Short mmCIF file of C-alpha atoms and ligand atoms in Angstrom, two decimals:
data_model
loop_
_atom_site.label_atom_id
_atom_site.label_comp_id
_atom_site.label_asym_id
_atom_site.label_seq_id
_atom_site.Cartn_x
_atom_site.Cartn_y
_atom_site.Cartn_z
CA UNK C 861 -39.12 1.84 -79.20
CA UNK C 862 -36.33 -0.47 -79.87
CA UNK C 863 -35.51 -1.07 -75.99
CA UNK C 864 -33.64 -4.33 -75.02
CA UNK C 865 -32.62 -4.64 -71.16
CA UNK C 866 -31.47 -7.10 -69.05
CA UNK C 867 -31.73 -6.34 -65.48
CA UNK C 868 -30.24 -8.38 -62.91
CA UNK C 869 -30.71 -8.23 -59.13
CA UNK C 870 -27.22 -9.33 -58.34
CA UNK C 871 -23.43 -10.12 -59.54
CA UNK C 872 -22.60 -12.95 -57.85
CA UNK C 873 -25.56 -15.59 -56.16
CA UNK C 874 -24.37 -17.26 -53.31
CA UNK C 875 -22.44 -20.33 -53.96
CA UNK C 876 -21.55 -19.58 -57.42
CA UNK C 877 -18.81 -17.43 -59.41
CA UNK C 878 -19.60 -13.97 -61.04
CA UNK C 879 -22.23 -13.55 -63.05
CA UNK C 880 -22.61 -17.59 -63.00
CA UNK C 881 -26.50 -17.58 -62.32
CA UNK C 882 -27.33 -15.54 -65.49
CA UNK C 883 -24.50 -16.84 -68.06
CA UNK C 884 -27.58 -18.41 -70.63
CA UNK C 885 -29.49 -15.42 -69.92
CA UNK C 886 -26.94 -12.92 -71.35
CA UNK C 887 -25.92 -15.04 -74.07
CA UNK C 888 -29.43 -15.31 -75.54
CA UNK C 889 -29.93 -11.56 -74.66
CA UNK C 890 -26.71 -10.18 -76.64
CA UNK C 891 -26.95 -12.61 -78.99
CA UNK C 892 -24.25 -13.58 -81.85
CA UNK C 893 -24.23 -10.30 -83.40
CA UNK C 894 -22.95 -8.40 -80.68
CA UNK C 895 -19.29 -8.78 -80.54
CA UNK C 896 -17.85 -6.48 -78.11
CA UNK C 897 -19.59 -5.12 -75.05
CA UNK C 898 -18.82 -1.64 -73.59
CA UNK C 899 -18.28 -2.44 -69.63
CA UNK C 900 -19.09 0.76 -67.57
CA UNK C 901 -16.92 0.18 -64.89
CA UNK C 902 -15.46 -2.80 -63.44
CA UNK C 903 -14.45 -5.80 -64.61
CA UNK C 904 -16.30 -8.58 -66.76
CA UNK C 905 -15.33 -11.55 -66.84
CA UNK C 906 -16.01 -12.78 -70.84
CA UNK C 907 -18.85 -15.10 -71.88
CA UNK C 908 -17.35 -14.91 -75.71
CA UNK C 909 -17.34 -10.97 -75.84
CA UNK C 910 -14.83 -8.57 -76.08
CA UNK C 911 -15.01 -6.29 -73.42
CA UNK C 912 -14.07 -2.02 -73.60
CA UNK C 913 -13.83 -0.87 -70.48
CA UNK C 914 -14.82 2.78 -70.38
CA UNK C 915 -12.57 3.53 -67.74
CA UNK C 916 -9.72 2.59 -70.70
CA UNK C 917 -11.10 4.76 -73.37
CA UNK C 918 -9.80 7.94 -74.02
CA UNK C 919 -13.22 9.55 -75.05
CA UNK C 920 -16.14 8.03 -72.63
CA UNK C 921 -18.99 9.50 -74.57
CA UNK C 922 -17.63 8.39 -78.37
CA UNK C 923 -17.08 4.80 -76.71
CA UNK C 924 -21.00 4.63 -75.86
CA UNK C 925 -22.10 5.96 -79.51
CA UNK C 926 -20.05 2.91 -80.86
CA UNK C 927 -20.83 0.30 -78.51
CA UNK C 928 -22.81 -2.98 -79.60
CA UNK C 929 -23.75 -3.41 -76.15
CA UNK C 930 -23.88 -1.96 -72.95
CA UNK C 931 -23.01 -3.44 -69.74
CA UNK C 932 -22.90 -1.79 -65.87
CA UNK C 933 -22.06 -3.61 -63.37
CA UNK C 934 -22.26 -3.26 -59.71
CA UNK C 935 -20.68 -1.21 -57.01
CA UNK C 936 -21.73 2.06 -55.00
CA UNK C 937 -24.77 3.42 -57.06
CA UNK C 938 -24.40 7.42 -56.01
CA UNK C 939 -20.65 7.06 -57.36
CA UNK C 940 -21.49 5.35 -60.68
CA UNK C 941 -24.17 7.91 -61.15
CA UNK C 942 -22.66 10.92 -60.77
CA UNK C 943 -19.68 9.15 -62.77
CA UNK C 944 -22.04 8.70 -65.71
CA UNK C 945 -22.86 12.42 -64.69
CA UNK C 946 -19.50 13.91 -64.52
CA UNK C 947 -18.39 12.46 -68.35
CA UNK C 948 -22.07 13.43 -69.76
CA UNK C 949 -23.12 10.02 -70.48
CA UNK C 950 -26.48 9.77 -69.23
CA UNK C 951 -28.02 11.40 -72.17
CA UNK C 952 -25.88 9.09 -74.96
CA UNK C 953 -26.51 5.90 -73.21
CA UNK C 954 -30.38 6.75 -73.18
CA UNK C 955 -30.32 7.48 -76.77
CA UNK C 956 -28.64 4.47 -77.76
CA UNK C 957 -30.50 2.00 -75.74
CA UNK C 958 -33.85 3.77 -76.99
CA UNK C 959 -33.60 4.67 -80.43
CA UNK C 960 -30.75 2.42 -81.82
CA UNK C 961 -31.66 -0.81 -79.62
CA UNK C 962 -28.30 -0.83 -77.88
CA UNK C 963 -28.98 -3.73 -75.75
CA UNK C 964 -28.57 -2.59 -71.99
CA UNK C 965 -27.65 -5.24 -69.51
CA UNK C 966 -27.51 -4.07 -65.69
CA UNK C 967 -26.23 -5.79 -62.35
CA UNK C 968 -26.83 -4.60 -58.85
CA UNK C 969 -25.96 -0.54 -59.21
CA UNK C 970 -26.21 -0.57 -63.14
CA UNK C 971 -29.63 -2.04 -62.71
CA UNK C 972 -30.67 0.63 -60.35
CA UNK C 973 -29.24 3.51 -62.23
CA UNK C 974 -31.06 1.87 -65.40
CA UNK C 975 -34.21 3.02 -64.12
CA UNK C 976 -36.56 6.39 -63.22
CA UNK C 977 -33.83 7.36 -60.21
CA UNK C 978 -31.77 5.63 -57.31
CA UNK C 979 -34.32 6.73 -54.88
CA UNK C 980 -34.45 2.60 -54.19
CA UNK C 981 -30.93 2.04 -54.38
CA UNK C 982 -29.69 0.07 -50.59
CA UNK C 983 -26.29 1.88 -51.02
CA UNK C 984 -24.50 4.49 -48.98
CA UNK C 985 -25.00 8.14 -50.25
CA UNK C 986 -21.03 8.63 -50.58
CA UNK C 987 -20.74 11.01 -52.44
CA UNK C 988 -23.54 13.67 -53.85
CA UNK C 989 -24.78 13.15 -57.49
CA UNK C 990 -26.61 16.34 -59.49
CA UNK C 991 -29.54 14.91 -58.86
CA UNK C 992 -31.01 11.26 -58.11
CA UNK C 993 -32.72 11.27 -60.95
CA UNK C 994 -31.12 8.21 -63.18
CA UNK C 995 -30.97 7.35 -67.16
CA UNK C 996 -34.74 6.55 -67.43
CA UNK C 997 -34.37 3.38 -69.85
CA UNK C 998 -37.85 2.00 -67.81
CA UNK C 999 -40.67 4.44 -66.29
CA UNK C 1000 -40.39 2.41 -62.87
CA UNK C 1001 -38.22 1.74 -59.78
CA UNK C 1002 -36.13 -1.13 -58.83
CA UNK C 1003 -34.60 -2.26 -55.39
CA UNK C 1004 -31.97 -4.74 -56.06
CA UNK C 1005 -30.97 -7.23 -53.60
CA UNK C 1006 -34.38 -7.29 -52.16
CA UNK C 1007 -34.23 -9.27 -48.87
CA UNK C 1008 -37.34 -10.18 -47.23
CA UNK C 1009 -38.03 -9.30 -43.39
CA UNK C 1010 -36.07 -11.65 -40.82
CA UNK C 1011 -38.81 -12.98 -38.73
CA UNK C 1012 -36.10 -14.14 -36.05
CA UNK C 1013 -33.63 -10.78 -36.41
CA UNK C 1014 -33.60 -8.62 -33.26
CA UNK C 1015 -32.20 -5.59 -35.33
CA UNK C 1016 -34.64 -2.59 -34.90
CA UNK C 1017 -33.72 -1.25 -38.24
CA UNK C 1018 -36.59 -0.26 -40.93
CA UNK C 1019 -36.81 -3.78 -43.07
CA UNK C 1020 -36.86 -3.59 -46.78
CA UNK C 1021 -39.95 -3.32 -47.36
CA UNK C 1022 -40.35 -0.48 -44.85
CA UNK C 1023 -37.81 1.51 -46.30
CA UNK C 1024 -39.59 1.30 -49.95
CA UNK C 1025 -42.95 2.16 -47.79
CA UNK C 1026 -41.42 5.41 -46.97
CA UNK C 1027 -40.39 6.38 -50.34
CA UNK C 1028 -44.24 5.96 -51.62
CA UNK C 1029 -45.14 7.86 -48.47
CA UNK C 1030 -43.38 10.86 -50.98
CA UNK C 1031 -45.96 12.37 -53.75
CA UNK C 1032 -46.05 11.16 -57.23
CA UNK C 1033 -43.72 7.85 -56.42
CA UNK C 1034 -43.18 5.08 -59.11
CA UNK C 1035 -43.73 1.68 -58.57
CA UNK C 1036 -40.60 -0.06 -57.14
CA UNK C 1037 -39.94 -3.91 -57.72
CA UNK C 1038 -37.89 -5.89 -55.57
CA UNK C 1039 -35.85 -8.13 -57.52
CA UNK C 1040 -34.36 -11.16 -55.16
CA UNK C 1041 -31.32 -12.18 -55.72
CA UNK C 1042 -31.18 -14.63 -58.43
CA UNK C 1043 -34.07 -12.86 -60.34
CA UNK C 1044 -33.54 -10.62 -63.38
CA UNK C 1045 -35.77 -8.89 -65.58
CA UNK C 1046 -35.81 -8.74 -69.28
CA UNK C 1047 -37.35 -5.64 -71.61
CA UNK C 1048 -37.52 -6.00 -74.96
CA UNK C 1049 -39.54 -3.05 -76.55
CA UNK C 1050 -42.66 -2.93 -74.57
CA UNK C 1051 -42.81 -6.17 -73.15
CA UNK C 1052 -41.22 -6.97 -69.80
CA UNK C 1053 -40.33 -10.54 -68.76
CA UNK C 1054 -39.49 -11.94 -64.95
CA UNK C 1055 -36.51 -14.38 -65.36
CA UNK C 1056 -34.21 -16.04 -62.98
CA UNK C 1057 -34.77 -18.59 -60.09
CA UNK C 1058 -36.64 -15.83 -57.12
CA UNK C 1059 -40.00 -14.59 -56.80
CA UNK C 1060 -40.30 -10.42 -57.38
CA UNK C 1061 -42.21 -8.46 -55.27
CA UNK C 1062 -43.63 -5.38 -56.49
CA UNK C 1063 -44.60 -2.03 -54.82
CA UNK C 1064 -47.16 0.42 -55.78
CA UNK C 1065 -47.84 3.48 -54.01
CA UNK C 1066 -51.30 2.84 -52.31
CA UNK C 1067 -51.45 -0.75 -53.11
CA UNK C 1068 -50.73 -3.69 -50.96
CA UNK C 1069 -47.37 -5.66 -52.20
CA UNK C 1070 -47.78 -8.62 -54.97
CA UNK C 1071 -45.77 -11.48 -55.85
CA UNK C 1072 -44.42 -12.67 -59.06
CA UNK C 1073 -43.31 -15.56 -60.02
CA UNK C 1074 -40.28 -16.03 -62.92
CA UNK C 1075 -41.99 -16.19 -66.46
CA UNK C 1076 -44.52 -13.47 -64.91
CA UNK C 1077 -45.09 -10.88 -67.87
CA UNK C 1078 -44.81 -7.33 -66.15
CA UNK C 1079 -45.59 -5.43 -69.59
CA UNK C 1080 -47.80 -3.21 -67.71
CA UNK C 1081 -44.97 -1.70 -65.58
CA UNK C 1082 -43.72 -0.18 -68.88
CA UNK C 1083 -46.94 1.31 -69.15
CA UNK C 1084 -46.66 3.19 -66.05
CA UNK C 1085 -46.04 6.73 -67.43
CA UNK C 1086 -43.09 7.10 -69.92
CA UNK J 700 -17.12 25.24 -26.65
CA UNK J 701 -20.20 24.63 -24.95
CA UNK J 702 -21.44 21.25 -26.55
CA UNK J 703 -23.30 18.65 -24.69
CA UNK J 704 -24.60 16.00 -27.02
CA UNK J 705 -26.58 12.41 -26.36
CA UNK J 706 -26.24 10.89 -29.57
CA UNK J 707 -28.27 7.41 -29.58
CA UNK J 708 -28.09 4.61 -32.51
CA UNK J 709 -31.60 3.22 -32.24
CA UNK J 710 -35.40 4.41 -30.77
CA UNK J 711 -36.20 1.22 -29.58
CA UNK J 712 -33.88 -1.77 -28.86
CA UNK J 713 -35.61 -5.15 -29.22
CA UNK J 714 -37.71 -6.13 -26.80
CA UNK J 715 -37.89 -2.70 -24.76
CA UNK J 716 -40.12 0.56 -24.96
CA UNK J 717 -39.29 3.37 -27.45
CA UNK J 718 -36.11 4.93 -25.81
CA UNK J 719 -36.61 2.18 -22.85
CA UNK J 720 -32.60 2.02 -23.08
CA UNK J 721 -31.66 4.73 -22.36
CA UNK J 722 -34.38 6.53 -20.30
CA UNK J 723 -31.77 6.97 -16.98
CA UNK J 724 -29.03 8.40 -19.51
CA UNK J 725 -31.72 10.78 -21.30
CA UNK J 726 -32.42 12.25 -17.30
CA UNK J 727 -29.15 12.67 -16.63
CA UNK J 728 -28.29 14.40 -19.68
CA UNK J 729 -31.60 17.11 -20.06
CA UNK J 730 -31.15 17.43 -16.07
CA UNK J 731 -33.14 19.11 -13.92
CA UNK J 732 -32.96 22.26 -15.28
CA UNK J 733 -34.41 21.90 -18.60
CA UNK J 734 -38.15 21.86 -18.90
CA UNK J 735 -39.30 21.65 -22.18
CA UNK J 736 -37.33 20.06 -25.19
CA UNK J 737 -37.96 20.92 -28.49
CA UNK J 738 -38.97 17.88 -30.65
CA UNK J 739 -38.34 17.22 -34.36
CA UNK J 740 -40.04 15.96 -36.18
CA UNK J 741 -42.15 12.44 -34.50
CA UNK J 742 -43.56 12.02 -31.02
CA UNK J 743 -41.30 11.66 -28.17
CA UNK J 744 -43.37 9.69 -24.91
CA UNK J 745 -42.63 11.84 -22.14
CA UNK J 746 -40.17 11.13 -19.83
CA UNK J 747 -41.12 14.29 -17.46
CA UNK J 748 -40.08 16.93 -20.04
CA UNK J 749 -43.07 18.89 -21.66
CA UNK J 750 -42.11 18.50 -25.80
CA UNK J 751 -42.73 20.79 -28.43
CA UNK J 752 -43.14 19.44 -31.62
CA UNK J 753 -41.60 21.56 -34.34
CA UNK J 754 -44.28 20.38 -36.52
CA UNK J 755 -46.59 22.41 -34.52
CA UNK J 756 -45.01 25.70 -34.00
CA UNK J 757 -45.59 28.37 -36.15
CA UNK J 758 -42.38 29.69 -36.52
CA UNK J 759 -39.53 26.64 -36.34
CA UNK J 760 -36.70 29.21 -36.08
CA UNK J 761 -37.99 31.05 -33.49
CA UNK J 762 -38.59 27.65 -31.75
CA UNK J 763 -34.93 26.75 -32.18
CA UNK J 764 -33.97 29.95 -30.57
CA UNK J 765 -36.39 29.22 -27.77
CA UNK J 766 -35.34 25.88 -27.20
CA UNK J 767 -33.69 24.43 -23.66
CA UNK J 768 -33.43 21.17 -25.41
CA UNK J 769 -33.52 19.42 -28.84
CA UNK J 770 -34.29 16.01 -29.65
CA UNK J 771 -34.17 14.71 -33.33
CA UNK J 772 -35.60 11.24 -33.44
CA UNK J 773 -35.85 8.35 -36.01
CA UNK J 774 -37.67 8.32 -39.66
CA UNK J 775 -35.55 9.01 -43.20
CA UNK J 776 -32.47 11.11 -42.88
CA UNK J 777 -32.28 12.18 -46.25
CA UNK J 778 -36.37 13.86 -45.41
CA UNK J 779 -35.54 14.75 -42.44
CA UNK J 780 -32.13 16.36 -43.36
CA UNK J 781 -34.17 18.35 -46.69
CA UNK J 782 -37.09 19.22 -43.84
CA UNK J 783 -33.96 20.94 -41.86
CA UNK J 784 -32.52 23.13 -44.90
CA UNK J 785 -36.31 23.80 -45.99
CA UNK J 786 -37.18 25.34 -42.71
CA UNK J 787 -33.33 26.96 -42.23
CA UNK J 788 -32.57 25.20 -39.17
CA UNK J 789 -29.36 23.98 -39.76
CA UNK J 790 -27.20 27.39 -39.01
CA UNK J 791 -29.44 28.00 -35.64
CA UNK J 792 -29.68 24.91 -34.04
CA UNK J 793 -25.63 24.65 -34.50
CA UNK J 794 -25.32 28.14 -33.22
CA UNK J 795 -27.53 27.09 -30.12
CA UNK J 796 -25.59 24.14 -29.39
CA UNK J 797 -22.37 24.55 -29.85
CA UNK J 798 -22.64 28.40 -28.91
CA UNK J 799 -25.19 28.55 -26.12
CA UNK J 800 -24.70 24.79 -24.91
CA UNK J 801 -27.95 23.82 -25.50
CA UNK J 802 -28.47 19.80 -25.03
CA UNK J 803 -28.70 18.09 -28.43
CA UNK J 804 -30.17 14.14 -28.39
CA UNK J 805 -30.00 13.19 -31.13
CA UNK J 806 -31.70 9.09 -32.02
CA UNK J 807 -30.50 7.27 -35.51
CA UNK J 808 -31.41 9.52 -38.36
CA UNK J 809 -31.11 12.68 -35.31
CA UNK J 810 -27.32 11.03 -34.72
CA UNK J 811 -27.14 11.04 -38.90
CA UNK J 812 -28.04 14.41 -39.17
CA UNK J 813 -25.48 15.84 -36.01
CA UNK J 814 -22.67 14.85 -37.64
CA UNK J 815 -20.44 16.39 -40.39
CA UNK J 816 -22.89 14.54 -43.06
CA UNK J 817 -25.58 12.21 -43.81
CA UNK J 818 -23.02 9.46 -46.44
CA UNK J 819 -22.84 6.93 -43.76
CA UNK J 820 -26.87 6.69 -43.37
CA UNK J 821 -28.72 2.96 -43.90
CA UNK J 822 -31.62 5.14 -45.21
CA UNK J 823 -32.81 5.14 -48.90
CA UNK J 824 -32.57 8.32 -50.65
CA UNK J 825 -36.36 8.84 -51.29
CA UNK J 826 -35.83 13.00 -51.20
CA UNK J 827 -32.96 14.58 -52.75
CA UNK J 828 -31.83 17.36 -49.88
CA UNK J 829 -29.75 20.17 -50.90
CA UNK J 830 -26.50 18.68 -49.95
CA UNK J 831 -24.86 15.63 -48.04
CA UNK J 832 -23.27 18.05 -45.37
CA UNK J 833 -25.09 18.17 -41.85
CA UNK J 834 -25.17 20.40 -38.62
CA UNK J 835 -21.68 19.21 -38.00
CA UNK J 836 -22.29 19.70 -34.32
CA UNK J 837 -18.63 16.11 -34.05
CA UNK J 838 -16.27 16.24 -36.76
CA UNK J 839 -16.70 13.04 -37.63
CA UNK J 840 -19.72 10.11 -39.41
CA UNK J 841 -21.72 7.99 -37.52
CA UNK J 842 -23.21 4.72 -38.51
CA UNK J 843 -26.36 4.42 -36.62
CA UNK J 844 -27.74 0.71 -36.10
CA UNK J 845 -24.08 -0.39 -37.22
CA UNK J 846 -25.13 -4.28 -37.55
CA UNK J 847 -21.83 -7.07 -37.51
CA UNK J 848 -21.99 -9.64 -40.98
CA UNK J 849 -23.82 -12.34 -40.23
CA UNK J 850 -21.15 -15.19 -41.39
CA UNK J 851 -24.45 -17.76 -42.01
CA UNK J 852 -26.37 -15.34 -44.42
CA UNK J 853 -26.38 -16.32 -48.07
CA UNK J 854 -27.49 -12.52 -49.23
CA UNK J 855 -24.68 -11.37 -51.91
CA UNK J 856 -25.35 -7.32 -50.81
CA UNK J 857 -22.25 -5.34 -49.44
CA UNK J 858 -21.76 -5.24 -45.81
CA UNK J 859 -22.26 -2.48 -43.83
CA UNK J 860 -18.20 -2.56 -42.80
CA UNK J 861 -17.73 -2.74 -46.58
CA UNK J 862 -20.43 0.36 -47.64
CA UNK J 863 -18.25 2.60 -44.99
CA UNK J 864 -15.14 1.26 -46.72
CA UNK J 865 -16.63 2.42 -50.21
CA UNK J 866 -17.09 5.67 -48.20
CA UNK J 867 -13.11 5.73 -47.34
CA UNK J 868 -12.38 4.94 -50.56
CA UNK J 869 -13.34 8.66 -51.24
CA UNK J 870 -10.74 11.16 -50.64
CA UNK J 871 -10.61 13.29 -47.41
CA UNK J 872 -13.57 11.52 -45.27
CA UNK J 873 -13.73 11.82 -41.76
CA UNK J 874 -13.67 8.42 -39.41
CA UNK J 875 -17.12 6.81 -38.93
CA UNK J 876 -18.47 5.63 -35.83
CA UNK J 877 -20.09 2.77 -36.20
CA UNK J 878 -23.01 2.50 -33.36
CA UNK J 879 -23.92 -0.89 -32.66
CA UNK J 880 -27.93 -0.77 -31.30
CA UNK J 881 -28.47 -0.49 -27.78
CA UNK J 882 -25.06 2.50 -27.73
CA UNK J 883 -24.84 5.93 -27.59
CA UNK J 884 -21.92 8.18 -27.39
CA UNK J 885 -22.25 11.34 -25.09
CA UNK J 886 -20.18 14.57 -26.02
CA UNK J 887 -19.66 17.13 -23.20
CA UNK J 888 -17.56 19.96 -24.83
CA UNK J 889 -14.30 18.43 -25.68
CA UNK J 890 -15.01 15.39 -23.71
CA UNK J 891 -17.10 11.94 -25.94
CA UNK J 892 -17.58 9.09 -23.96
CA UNK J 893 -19.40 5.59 -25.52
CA UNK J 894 -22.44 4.65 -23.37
CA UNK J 895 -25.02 1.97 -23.20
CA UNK J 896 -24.53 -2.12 -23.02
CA UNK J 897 -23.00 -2.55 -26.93
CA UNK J 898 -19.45 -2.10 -27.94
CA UNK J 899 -18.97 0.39 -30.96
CA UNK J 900 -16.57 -0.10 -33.98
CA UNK J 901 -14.33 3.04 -35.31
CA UNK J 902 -13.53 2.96 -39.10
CA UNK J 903 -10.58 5.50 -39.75
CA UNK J 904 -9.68 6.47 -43.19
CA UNK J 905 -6.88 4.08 -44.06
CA UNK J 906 -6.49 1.96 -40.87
CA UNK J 907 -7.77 -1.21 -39.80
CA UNK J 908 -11.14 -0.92 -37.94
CA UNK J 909 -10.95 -1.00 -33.95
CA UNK J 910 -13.56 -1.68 -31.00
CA UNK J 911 -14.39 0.35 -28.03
CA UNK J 912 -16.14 -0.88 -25.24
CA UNK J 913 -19.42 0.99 -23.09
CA UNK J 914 -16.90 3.75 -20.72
CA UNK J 915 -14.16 4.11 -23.52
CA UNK J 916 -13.26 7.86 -23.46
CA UNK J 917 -13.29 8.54 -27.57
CA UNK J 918 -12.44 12.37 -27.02
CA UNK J 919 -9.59 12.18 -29.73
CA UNK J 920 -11.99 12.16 -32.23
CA UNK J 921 -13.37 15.46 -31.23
CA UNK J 922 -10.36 16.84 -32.56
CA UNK J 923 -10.39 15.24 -35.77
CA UNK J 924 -11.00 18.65 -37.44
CA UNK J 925 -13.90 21.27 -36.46
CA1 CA A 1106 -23.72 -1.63 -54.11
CA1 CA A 1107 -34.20 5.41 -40.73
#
């Protein structure tokens, strides 16, 4: 499997521009052979690379089978999904990410819709996508933007971390890791790599929560069942 | 149009017992007339009503037909809103409110799931229900728990004033009410009046975002459509 992902938690980290905190990170990940990235479907400020932006193509689907690189960014996760539903790219991205090596980078939404489903995503359900099932590039979860409880907060809604505990009270539920903002994760074939400047903290259904720190290896996420 | 509705943001409000906020509101709303409420689908401390918990009745149609009172508490909205359609309780317990004027309370996700649908929720999709659209017993959104930005926080996620602007950003959606914790709005047929000790913030599709304090009358959104 010639997978390469870069997962981020997050677009912009406080204090700095877009996409600032992970600028080496996605030049070492796309390399010097890629030369143009296809942007699925905001905007992208360049590192070096020419940007498509699919929204500007004629033919959504022949874009992706061209690309060099693939690049969602953030924004409402149940829209971009049933976007990538609507023009039939779920399948094509999949296929180039997992058979040609099409590297995959994700922010935010793009990371969550990356992944088994959006069942994690913290978005509002805006509109209603075929199914929540997403394009399946890893055989886990992830909840971007993961925020840790405020001891101090006297808002009774469900904290993070209950709101993933409900999901895993649901039968046959994936592990879901809570990337911090300022934390990223790279896959490259079957090893998975914590990057960034956060801690992770991972969810398994019937486990208690663990931390990770950056440089953890989380291979054996990728083992979990695809 | 015989509606009477209660239709709480939040369980608990810090510091106070489960529904400790709104105990004298909940009395004047059941009456003395009503008995027994129907509960679904957690446990509901009794405040001199005898409960029935859907959960434990046989036949959850038959109990909606039966029912002098409903009360949908807290938990997931997108479960509870698939538990609904599973047992076919959607089309009953609108014909027995709006029809035969039984009381509807209704307590965060039970508020979600009154409305016209479930896209301005702060759950996590962990089930994927049948469709976004709810009882529709208003025809308008709430936002449940509606929480202000904190202007200190550092965390890069959307807002919850900007995830119901994504929602407006969709054609044709309905104004959202955004319930701060520790408010409720009561509906008496064509007659919605905010209650409690927080003010409550109105998105309209369109138009800048406005604030209502505890007594406003908000009747004019009644007839936003239904
Ligand atoms: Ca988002
Ligand atoms: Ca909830």
């Amino acid at each position: 499997m010639k997978r390469r992902l870069l997962l981020v938690s997050n677009s912009t980290l406080h204090g700095g521009g877009y996409l600032g905190h992970c600028e080496k990170q996605i030049q070492e990940f796309f390399g010097e052979n890629v030369k143009r990235i296809l942007f699925v479907p905001d905007k992208l400020q360049s590192l070096g690379y020419a940007v498509d932006s699919i929204h500007e193509t004629a033919d959504p689907v022949e874009a992706v089978k061209k690309a060099e690189g693939i690049f969602i960014g953030g924004g409402n996760t149940f829209r971009l999904l049933k976007a990538l539903y609507d023009h039939n790219l779920v399948p094509e991205i999949k296929r180039r990410v997992l058979q040609d090596g099409v590297p995959y980078m994700g922010s935010s939404a793009g990371t969550n819709v990356s992944t088994v489903s959006i069942n994690t995503t913290n978005d509002m359900p805006i509109v209603y996508p075929p199914t929540l099932a997403a394009i399946g590039l890893v055989p886990f979860n992830i909840n971007p933007h993961y925020l840790d409880p405020d001891p101090s907060s006297k808002h009774m809604g469900e904290t993070r971390e209950q709101r993933i505990q409900q999901y895993h009270e649901e039968p046959n539920t994936p592990s879901v890791l809570g990337l911090r903002e300022g934390s990223m994760l790279l896959v490259e074939g079957q090893k998975a790599t914590l990057l960034g400047t956060t801690k992770a903290r991972l969810f398994a259904r019937g486990k208690p929560a663990t931390e990770y720190t950056p440089g953890s290896d989380l291979s054996f996420l990728l083992a979990e069942g695809v």
